[in-house]
XYZ file of C-alpha atoms in Angstrom:
691
model
C 288.816 161.029 257.590
C 290.015 163.647 254.950
C 286.981 166.043 253.747
C 285.701 165.516 250.523
C 285.188 169.084 250.159
C 289.125 169.330 249.359
C 291.322 167.592 246.697
C 293.027 164.550 247.892
C 296.388 164.282 246.959
C 296.457 162.767 243.360
C 297.405 159.350 243.331
C 299.700 158.330 240.313
C 299.568 154.943 238.891
C 301.600 152.251 240.593
C 304.828 151.053 238.933
C 302.710 147.682 238.147
C 299.918 149.606 236.381
C 302.309 151.856 234.241
C 304.455 148.704 233.098
C 300.936 147.367 232.135
C 299.821 150.359 230.347
C 303.197 150.620 228.535
C 303.106 146.889 227.383
C 299.394 147.256 226.436
C 300.519 150.044 223.958
C 303.617 148.687 222.737
C 301.568 145.335 221.711
C 298.794 147.584 220.178
C 301.272 149.617 218.026
C 303.928 147.032 217.213
C 300.766 144.490 216.042
C 299.203 147.458 214.345
C 302.531 148.513 212.225
C 303.145 144.785 211.261
C 300.074 144.154 210.213
C 299.585 147.171 208.226
C 302.855 146.513 206.643
C 301.636 143.065 205.435
C 298.139 144.359 204.291
C 300.144 146.833 202.076
C 302.515 144.159 200.959
C 299.178 142.351 200.012
C 297.357 144.763 197.967
C 300.611 146.327 196.381
C 301.276 142.750 195.093
C 298.727 142.951 192.177
C 299.539 144.803 188.991
C 298.865 148.131 190.414
C 297.631 149.876 193.534
C 294.738 151.651 192.680
C 293.151 154.930 194.622
C 290.623 152.718 196.469
C 292.985 150.366 197.947
C 294.979 153.086 198.786
C 292.220 154.711 200.927
C 291.400 151.363 202.672
C 295.363 151.082 204.076
C 294.498 153.609 206.732
C 291.115 152.452 207.859
C 292.548 148.912 207.891
C 295.146 150.392 210.548
C 292.397 151.687 212.424
C 290.678 148.914 212.909
C 293.356 146.298 213.644
C 294.508 148.361 215.974
C 291.337 148.551 217.581
C 291.302 144.620 217.533
C 294.864 144.507 218.640
C 293.995 146.838 221.880
C 291.105 144.819 222.526
C 292.972 141.241 222.235
C 295.794 142.828 224.839
C 292.994 143.538 227.447
C 291.558 140.424 227.416
C 294.678 138.602 227.326
C 295.935 140.505 230.340
C 292.558 139.769 231.945
C 292.877 135.958 231.193
C 296.609 135.733 232.736
C 295.160 137.508 235.898
C 292.337 135.065 236.410
C 294.538 132.138 235.234
C 296.643 133.181 237.870
C 294.198 133.294 240.815
C 293.361 130.176 242.382
C 290.470 128.475 240.606
C 287.974 129.406 242.904
C 285.307 132.153 241.354
C 285.224 135.503 241.696
C 282.694 136.210 244.915
C 279.361 134.475 243.270
C 275.806 135.523 243.297
C 275.884 132.938 246.568
C 278.737 133.882 248.284
C 279.374 136.744 250.971
C 282.244 139.115 251.035
C 284.698 138.466 253.862
C 284.217 141.646 256.084
C 282.888 142.218 259.445
C 279.221 141.320 260.567
C 276.893 143.755 258.411
C 275.491 145.200 262.222
C 278.977 146.557 262.770
C 278.246 148.782 259.508
C 274.649 149.636 260.139
C 273.610 153.085 260.238
C 271.106 154.606 262.856
C 268.188 156.391 261.434
C 267.866 158.837 264.579
C 268.884 162.585 263.517
C 270.309 163.120 266.828
C 273.359 160.737 265.974
C 276.344 162.816 266.046
C 278.059 163.107 262.367
C 281.381 161.712 263.863
C 279.762 158.570 264.771
C 281.119 155.586 262.811
C 277.458 154.269 262.258
C 276.313 157.450 260.965
C 279.521 157.627 258.450
C 278.146 154.280 257.025
C 274.755 155.579 256.046
C 273.721 155.181 252.397
C 271.280 156.066 250.043
C 269.934 153.599 247.291
C 268.809 155.409 244.312
C 266.743 153.971 241.788
C 265.744 156.453 239.297
C 262.427 155.464 236.899
C 261.283 157.331 233.524
C 257.770 155.518 232.728
C 259.105 152.025 233.791
C 256.695 149.210 235.154
C 255.652 149.871 238.538
C 255.414 146.124 239.004
C 259.119 145.401 237.848
C 260.687 148.573 240.029
C 258.918 147.963 243.111
C 259.478 143.813 243.123
C 263.221 144.756 242.717
C 263.017 147.091 245.737
C 261.150 144.011 247.636
C 263.832 141.650 246.870
C 266.599 144.204 248.001
C 264.868 144.716 251.289
C 264.366 141.276 251.694
C 267.787 140.673 251.123
C 269.002 143.482 253.674
C 266.821 141.882 256.231
C 268.510 138.750 255.630
C 271.282 139.727 256.998
C 270.432 142.386 259.442
C 271.575 145.530 257.418
C 268.330 146.887 256.833
C 268.886 149.924 258.737
C 272.444 151.346 257.150
C 270.258 151.745 253.714
C 267.311 154.293 252.584
C 265.790 153.731 249.365
C 265.181 156.378 247.330
C 262.590 156.006 243.848
C 263.408 159.056 241.983
C 260.575 159.440 239.458
C 260.996 161.361 236.083
C 257.742 159.535 235.076
C 255.704 161.797 232.162
C 252.985 159.236 231.577
C 250.256 160.175 234.063
C 248.874 156.537 234.863
C 252.327 155.222 235.445
C 253.080 157.847 237.759
C 250.207 157.159 239.952
C 250.856 153.644 239.758
C 254.179 154.416 240.929
C 252.389 156.226 243.999
C 250.285 153.273 244.704
C 252.513 150.488 244.541
C 255.028 153.161 246.719
C 252.076 153.241 249.434
C 251.641 149.537 249.354
C 255.054 148.685 249.808
C 255.340 150.907 253.047
C 251.816 149.496 254.323
C 253.261 146.091 254.268
C 256.812 146.863 255.750
C 255.742 149.334 257.971
C 258.383 151.259 260.074
C 260.929 148.347 259.240
C 262.329 150.038 256.082
C 263.003 153.407 254.919
C 261.965 153.801 250.864
C 260.881 157.428 249.878
C 259.272 158.276 246.668
C 259.805 161.778 244.629
C 258.211 162.571 241.229
C 260.194 165.238 239.621
C 257.392 167.359 237.599
C 260.239 168.496 234.795
C 263.015 165.933 233.626
C 265.528 168.222 233.222
C 268.814 166.968 232.460
C 267.430 163.188 232.133
C 268.625 160.682 234.163
C 271.609 162.777 235.108
C 269.401 165.627 236.584
C 267.353 163.443 238.462
C 270.410 162.118 240.325
C 271.583 165.736 241.051
C 268.344 166.651 242.149
C 268.595 164.355 245.111
C 272.345 165.219 245.779
C 271.036 169.036 246.147
C 268.040 167.936 247.972
C 269.150 165.045 250.424
C 272.433 164.515 249.706
C 273.806 165.848 252.893
C 272.400 163.108 255.085
C 274.305 160.443 253.401
C 278.158 160.065 252.831
C 277.741 157.483 249.718
C 274.811 156.588 247.455
C 274.369 153.330 245.576
C 272.507 154.225 241.762
C 270.757 151.715 240.092
C 268.782 151.311 236.969
C 264.899 150.599 236.965
C 266.188 146.822 236.294
C 268.880 146.559 238.669
C 269.518 144.185 241.696
C 272.294 144.357 243.926
C 272.671 141.505 246.832
C 272.756 143.159 250.052
C 276.054 141.571 251.033
C 277.582 143.206 248.021
C 276.106 146.381 249.012
C 277.569 146.177 252.692
C 280.962 145.107 250.947
C 280.758 148.206 248.822
C 280.207 150.691 251.925
C 283.298 148.893 253.665
C 285.602 149.464 250.801
C 284.729 153.090 250.409
C 285.095 153.523 254.473
C 288.694 151.647 253.877
C 289.952 153.912 251.210
C 289.634 158.061 251.815
C 290.384 158.813 248.241
C 288.009 156.434 246.468
C 285.416 158.186 244.729
C 283.910 155.787 242.897
C 283.354 151.929 243.015
C 281.596 150.143 240.311
C 280.443 146.480 240.282
C 280.033 144.954 236.754
C 276.723 143.907 236.662
C 275.549 140.356 234.928
C 272.662 140.490 232.731
C 269.820 137.762 234.116
C 266.254 137.020 233.721
C 265.373 137.124 230.248
C 264.278 134.082 228.047
C 264.759 135.031 224.169
C 267.415 133.465 222.421
C 268.869 136.841 221.660
C 269.064 137.485 225.463
C 270.194 134.344 226.424
C 272.915 134.729 223.944
C 273.881 138.042 225.771
C 273.505 136.669 229.342
C 275.860 133.847 228.508
C 278.361 136.065 227.017
C 278.437 138.465 229.570
C 278.949 135.811 232.316
C 281.516 133.494 230.446
C 283.408 136.068 228.326
C 282.823 138.865 230.834
C 285.116 138.601 233.275
C 288.577 138.570 231.336
C 287.514 141.627 229.618
C 286.274 143.022 232.885
C 289.425 142.228 234.714
C 291.577 143.215 232.164
C 289.944 146.590 231.780
C 290.386 146.934 235.446
C 294.157 145.823 235.603
C 294.793 148.267 232.722
C 292.990 151.213 234.525
C 293.828 151.151 237.934
C 292.317 153.743 240.068
C 291.418 155.551 236.780
C 288.827 153.180 235.993
C 285.329 154.045 234.585
C 281.623 154.244 235.849
C 278.796 152.881 233.846
C 275.863 154.667 235.112
C 274.425 151.998 237.532
C 275.390 149.286 240.136
C 278.029 151.242 241.457
C 278.390 153.685 244.820
C 279.507 157.220 244.815
C 281.163 159.530 247.670
C 278.561 162.359 247.290
C 280.293 165.459 248.435
C 282.776 164.945 245.767
C 280.469 163.829 243.310
C 278.286 167.075 243.966
C 281.346 169.440 244.040
C 283.033 168.435 240.905
C 280.605 166.257 239.006
C 278.390 168.547 237.487
C 277.569 168.080 233.797
C 278.979 170.667 231.465
C 276.421 171.892 228.583
C 278.354 171.350 225.072
C 278.701 174.294 222.846
C 276.267 173.685 219.823
C 272.945 171.952 219.214
C 272.105 168.649 219.619
C 272.449 165.891 218.812
C 276.488 166.699 219.220
C 275.965 169.872 221.538
C 273.467 170.807 224.619
C 273.051 168.269 227.145
C 275.207 165.362 227.546
C 273.410 162.235 226.957
C 276.154 159.288 228.264
C 276.742 161.342 231.436
C 278.413 158.279 233.288
C 282.188 158.459 231.428
C 282.042 162.230 232.073
C 281.428 161.927 235.769
C 284.210 159.370 236.264
C 286.463 161.508 233.948
C 285.434 164.618 236.481
C 285.949 162.696 239.511
C 289.070 161.453 238.199
C 290.233 164.901 237.161
C 289.452 166.118 241.132
C 292.028 163.772 242.283
C 289.832 160.894 243.225
C 289.840 157.356 242.436
C 287.236 155.349 240.458
C 287.910 151.445 240.384
C 285.934 148.339 239.312
C 285.410 145.840 241.791
C 285.685 142.849 239.612
C 285.793 140.100 242.597
C 282.231 140.826 243.646
C 279.285 139.136 242.275
C 275.549 139.657 243.122
C 275.316 142.475 240.844
C 272.296 142.175 238.145
C 270.386 143.699 235.333
C 268.121 142.781 232.531
C 269.110 143.190 228.842
C 267.126 143.820 225.620
C 265.303 140.776 224.243
C 265.268 141.634 220.631
C 267.387 142.973 218.216
C 265.543 146.161 217.556
C 265.212 146.836 221.486
C 268.878 146.420 221.507
C 269.438 148.935 218.519
C 266.919 151.467 220.266
C 269.149 151.688 223.322
C 272.162 151.551 221.512
C 271.172 154.735 219.427
C 270.939 156.678 222.447
C 274.153 155.410 223.833
C 275.903 156.209 220.223
C 274.833 159.676 220.661
C 275.776 160.112 223.628
C 279.610 158.754 223.093
C 279.766 160.635 219.550
C 279.107 163.854 222.089
C 282.271 163.169 223.912
C 284.437 163.930 220.990
C 284.120 167.536 222.204
C 285.823 166.263 225.461
C 288.724 164.910 224.150
C 290.290 168.100 223.363
C 288.406 169.719 226.519
C 291.216 170.882 229.476
C 291.809 169.198 232.576
C 290.978 165.649 231.669
C 293.462 162.987 232.131
C 294.884 161.004 229.407
C 293.089 157.787 230.658
C 289.772 159.501 230.783
C 290.252 160.680 226.896
C 291.190 157.103 226.129
C 287.890 156.149 227.731
C 286.012 158.826 225.407
C 287.709 157.510 222.461
C 287.102 153.959 222.884
C 283.273 154.714 223.506
C 283.398 156.943 220.180
C 285.227 154.076 218.452
C 282.896 151.332 219.914
C 280.302 152.881 217.302
C 282.152 154.682 214.904
C 284.206 151.498 214.338
C 281.169 150.048 212.307
C 280.800 152.549 209.406
C 284.572 152.417 209.262
C 284.451 148.540 208.738
C 281.675 148.665 205.975
C 283.573 151.394 203.889
C 286.865 149.574 204.589
C 284.887 146.558 203.005
C 283.384 148.565 200.243
C 286.849 149.913 199.274
C 288.282 146.573 199.275
C 285.700 145.106 196.986
C 285.571 148.263 194.368
C 289.316 148.352 194.433
C 289.421 144.596 193.691
C 286.522 144.742 190.994
C 288.599 147.663 189.043
C 291.844 145.553 189.086
C 289.684 142.811 187.350
C 288.027 144.943 184.899
C 291.305 146.944 183.786
C 293.567 143.862 183.806
C 291.929 140.461 184.078
C 295.055 138.785 185.337
C 294.944 136.715 188.593
C 297.091 137.744 190.782
C 300.007 135.719 192.424
C 300.819 133.741 195.625
C 301.621 136.783 197.403
C 297.888 137.717 197.383
C 296.347 134.844 198.572
C 298.907 133.793 200.920
C 299.129 137.312 202.362
C 295.345 137.473 202.802
C 295.392 134.214 204.372
C 297.437 135.237 206.813
C 295.797 138.524 207.471
C 292.482 136.780 207.954
C 293.737 133.942 210.143
C 295.659 136.645 212.310
C 292.257 138.585 212.759
C 289.889 135.688 213.381
C 292.169 134.498 216.184
C 292.602 137.828 217.622
C 288.829 137.938 217.747
C 288.030 134.298 218.909
C 290.857 133.624 221.503
C 289.675 135.461 223.959
C 286.552 133.048 223.887
C 288.626 130.187 224.197
C 290.330 131.552 227.051
C 287.257 132.162 229.149
C 286.226 128.510 228.114
C 289.677 127.291 229.836
C 289.019 129.770 232.645
C 285.114 128.351 232.842
C 286.222 124.754 232.599
C 289.004 125.084 235.576
C 286.263 125.501 238.150
C 284.408 122.329 238.107
C 281.673 123.770 240.166
C 281.233 126.739 237.501
C 281.225 124.075 234.757
C 278.204 122.132 236.609
C 276.535 125.164 237.024
C 276.838 126.127 232.974
C 275.587 122.809 231.961
C 278.992 120.730 231.988
C 281.995 120.675 229.970
C 280.522 119.257 226.474
C 277.397 121.311 226.649
C 279.422 124.530 227.656
C 281.613 123.693 224.830
C 278.397 123.449 222.373
C 277.484 126.779 224.030
C 280.171 128.693 222.953
C 279.885 127.080 219.390
C 276.386 128.476 219.493
C 277.354 131.764 220.552
C 280.523 131.906 218.154
C 277.918 131.110 215.164
C 275.381 133.849 216.460
C 278.111 136.493 216.719
C 279.339 135.819 213.196
C 275.616 136.191 211.681
C 274.696 139.480 214.061
C 278.236 141.410 213.596
C 276.919 142.494 210.047
C 273.595 143.095 211.292
C 274.430 145.489 214.283
C 277.228 147.153 212.015
C 274.352 148.493 209.876
C 272.303 149.517 212.775
C 275.729 151.460 213.995
C 276.356 152.964 210.808
C 272.731 154.079 210.439
C 272.948 155.807 213.729
C 276.411 157.326 213.307
C 275.389 158.905 209.958
C 272.133 160.159 211.705
C 273.916 161.910 214.317
C 276.151 163.577 212.276
C 273.102 164.559 210.071
C 271.699 166.208 213.143
C 269.130 163.667 214.065
C 268.666 164.172 217.678
C 267.397 161.100 219.810
C 264.411 161.196 221.695
C 264.335 160.304 225.758
C 262.021 157.355 225.734
C 261.646 154.393 228.281
C 263.348 150.932 227.541
C 260.919 148.056 226.972
C 261.584 145.483 229.456
C 258.950 143.082 229.003
C 259.612 140.184 226.951
C 258.233 140.216 223.340
C 258.755 138.218 220.000
C 259.002 139.359 216.454
C 256.537 139.268 213.781
C 257.620 138.602 210.273
C 256.124 141.594 208.856
C 258.175 143.659 211.011
C 261.417 141.817 210.672
C 260.775 142.131 206.709
C 259.941 145.686 206.918
C 263.446 146.350 208.968
C 265.666 144.429 206.473
C 263.869 143.799 203.478
C 266.298 146.323 201.679
C 269.320 145.161 203.117
C 268.477 141.611 202.239
C 268.079 142.506 198.531
C 271.057 144.589 198.487
C 273.078 141.676 199.889
C 272.021 139.521 197.347
C 273.263 142.030 194.664
C 276.604 142.532 196.211
C 276.892 138.792 196.443
C 275.862 138.116 192.706
C 278.653 141.199 191.980
C 281.001 139.123 193.619
C 280.144 135.688 192.216
C 280.511 137.481 188.586
C 283.642 140.028 189.013
C 285.819 138.320 191.681
C 284.568 135.364 193.102
C 287.301 134.563 195.382
C 286.224 137.379 197.209
C 282.902 135.740 197.388
C 284.517 133.090 199.588
C 285.953 135.645 202.291
C 282.921 137.725 202.368
C 280.746 135.086 202.833
C 280.151 135.004 207.033
C 279.624 138.993 206.494
C 277.183 138.453 203.666
C 275.231 135.161 205.116
C 274.113 137.448 207.916
C 272.985 140.175 206.069
C 271.155 137.704 203.354
C 269.417 135.879 206.311
C 268.777 138.944 208.263
C 264.911 138.657 208.317
C 264.562 135.199 209.551
C 267.698 135.924 212.103
C 265.721 138.758 213.256
C 262.427 136.446 213.925
C 264.556 133.848 215.715
C 266.706 135.955 217.586
C 263.330 137.543 219.311
C 261.915 133.858 219.900
C 261.213 132.654 223.167
C 260.469 129.398 222.480
C 264.088 128.878 220.850
C 265.471 130.459 224.094
C 263.448 128.302 226.085
C 264.384 124.985 223.842
C 268.313 125.745 224.167
C 267.727 125.799 227.817
C 265.857 122.709 228.286
C 268.843 121.407 226.161
C 271.162 122.952 228.720
C 272.493 125.103 226.018
C 273.595 128.762 226.917
C 273.241 128.538 230.526
C 274.186 130.820 233.457
C 274.264 129.873 236.963
C 271.383 131.923 237.704
C 269.091 129.731 235.534
C 270.294 126.609 237.490
C 271.016 127.563 240.846
C 269.294 131.000 241.313
C 270.467 133.230 244.233
C 268.253 133.878 247.033
C 267.829 137.491 245.496
C 266.673 136.679 242.329
C 264.340 133.802 243.613
C 262.789 136.510 246.102
C 262.559 138.530 242.825
C 260.566 136.396 240.617
C 258.526 135.891 243.514
C 257.798 139.434 244.198
C 256.702 139.847 240.575
C 254.477 136.855 240.338
C 252.614 138.523 243.648
C 252.526 141.873 242.104
C 251.124 140.552 238.833
C 248.233 138.861 240.867
C 247.566 142.323 242.979
C 244.804 144.166 241.901
C 246.336 147.776 242.246
C 246.105 148.925 238.641
C 243.312 147.366 236.912
C 241.406 150.394 236.394
C 242.275 153.711 235.688
C 243.992 155.495 238.379
C 243.359 158.872 237.204
C 239.703 158.930 237.824
C 240.295 157.451 241.190
C 242.678 159.942 242.030
C 239.960 162.746 242.087
C 237.398 160.797 243.265
C 239.072 158.565 246.177
C 239.946 160.739 248.992
C 242.503 158.516 250.274
C 244.462 158.381 247.075
C 243.755 162.138 246.649
C 245.628 163.104 249.769
C 248.241 160.241 249.205
C 248.911 162.066 245.831
C 249.290 165.545 247.585
C 250.858 164.699 250.639
C 253.946 163.360 248.239
C 253.610 166.425 245.627
C 253.844 168.905 248.576
C 256.592 166.986 250.148
C 258.849 167.011 247.814
C 258.006 170.534 246.335
C 256.572 169.478 242.898
C 253.549 171.773 242.679
C 253.323 173.454 239.529
C 250.423 175.961 238.262
C 249.266 175.423 235.186
C 248.713 178.684 232.920
C 245.310 179.936 233.577
C 243.752 179.424 229.840
C 244.841 175.575 230.330
C 243.030 175.414 234.035
C 239.883 176.961 232.445
C 239.945 174.421 229.441
C 240.204 171.472 232.031
C 237.768 173.058 234.383
C 235.301 173.352 231.439
C 235.957 169.846 230.146
C 235.462 168.463 233.474
C 232.167 170.299 234.042
C 230.989 169.285 230.254
C 232.039 165.219 230.671
C 233.871 164.414 233.848
C 237.110 162.795 233.807
C 236.624 161.600 230.250
C 236.289 164.767 228.917
C 239.832 165.770 230.578
C 242.665 165.659 227.353
C 245.138 162.691 227.645
C 247.883 165.330 227.235
C 246.739 167.793 229.897
C 246.434 165.240 232.627
C 249.989 165.380 233.842
C 249.606 168.721 234.337
C 246.935 168.579 236.176
C 248.354 166.019 238.763
C 251.249 168.303 239.207
C 248.659 171.454 240.099
C 247.612 170.789 243.368
C 245.403 173.689 243.741
C 243.292 172.524 240.403
C 243.325 169.208 241.467
C 242.224 169.608 244.962
C 239.124 171.888 243.334
C 238.115 169.130 240.991
C 238.171 166.673 244.000
C 236.015 168.678 246.093
C 233.381 169.171 243.390
C 233.456 165.212 242.846
C 232.758 165.036 246.638
C 229.600 166.774 246.191
C 228.373 164.866 243.161
């Protein structure tokens, strides 16, 4: 096998992939030129072409080109999936066609020679966590362990819980939950826990720390998120494919969102399951061996990753400079630059994640992604990256910049038309109305046809249709999703525009834990978020009705979502509405009608964990007074070389507070530092035993 320590021969795209890329470019270019020429013909058909209409022309070209490009990838995916047999892609209930897992299992004996095939396939499963619920994290690990045991592949994989948690109670809960898991399973499993006292470079730094400490023990690592689940058969198949291709650096499995009940979450889950496959398949055919990495639910070859994928520090200050937030796109580009392949395993299932349950939670996550993607603007002109990697960066930027461009384009159109009506109140001729109608119909067709094609793909397979609620309910579900998308689009555009402007103004996003639990939206909170937007939207609608009533019809879908944004926000966060639609078999996904064994085990583990009284009392007090828990914490700390002595003045202040008031006197903000200082913590523990 070729050593990862030298460059493999860069693999040029196959002839088919080159033709596909050329076809997508030609379709995008020609479609954009024709539409832009039509738009110019429309706006120039009035009495004159004012400045605002002229400024809208390049914005229209950019937006329409983005729509045509996305449509081209979806069309490519539709053709590919339609030409397949009606069988589904490998689902969550199927197993890959490969040799017995035992043929790939790894020996945990350190004396196994490096040339042994079993040793070569040994894989680390990484779960980086940051102030996440230990209940959910270890329930996921419990479910994946059960899945691996069911196919006798448990010895091939080692789990690593890589904690960057800063909340001292969550930190201690993680240690207790890890200890309980080992007590339950004994020597049958290899699950390791490490807490990093300083979360340098966030998740990317967390994974880099693992690679530097323990990466040499493994050929591959499967990177997860705190809410990720991957079926054992999928894990084994990922390893098999990496073993079969010496030039494959990253293999990404598209994750499917599952497990949430709110209306907003169920819309995302349904969209990802029904519409996602054609977009992912199209992207995979277009990208070929120059695909992308999404940061989790992927397998990575460790040695080239460690050698070539160190993240640069961007020049300038945050938010556009400094440490890179969205590390995954950059790591994929660096892997490609070094000559390795990056692929998507679009035929594999058994890969899950959870999604935000409210618009606000979704927006909070998107703000981090927005800043991270805008940082990639600097990488577009950096040396060494492949053209397709630059296009990946540009696509990530455009996914957020498109919103303010759309709003600006809309504003220019409205202002330009109103000025025309004020200057010369002459009704425009049929050229304007017919041309505008053509552009509107074409644009909506490009946006909606991929959903219709996804519906055709789903209906082609009778088994899939049954899991999605049947043909009639599937059609009804698509209709509900389309209406919801129309209403939500302007709301999300407002959010994305705020994020882009905030980033350009220098607002830096704080790294905070995602909200994983289900929670509704109070009317007061919704009114606070969208009250101003609602009033402005009503004023715009009134202005259009007075100056340009024809435009009010065109912009009614956009304005409807903004005017109704407060009740929409409340409704989207409602678990009751989501459950009601589920009872009527609307927006169903297979994991709701026939959940996989992995998801069943996950739900069982969550239920059992919730009933376990591990975290009912303060663990900070217990770690000081309980000898067993203190020793557990100390062993973890020393084993991972995470001992950090506090400054003398801080240590003396804590000791004084302890002497005066016990644990209650130790400030909350100092407790994490105390847990990281082995000597000071031991002194308090020994003193507590003499009380």
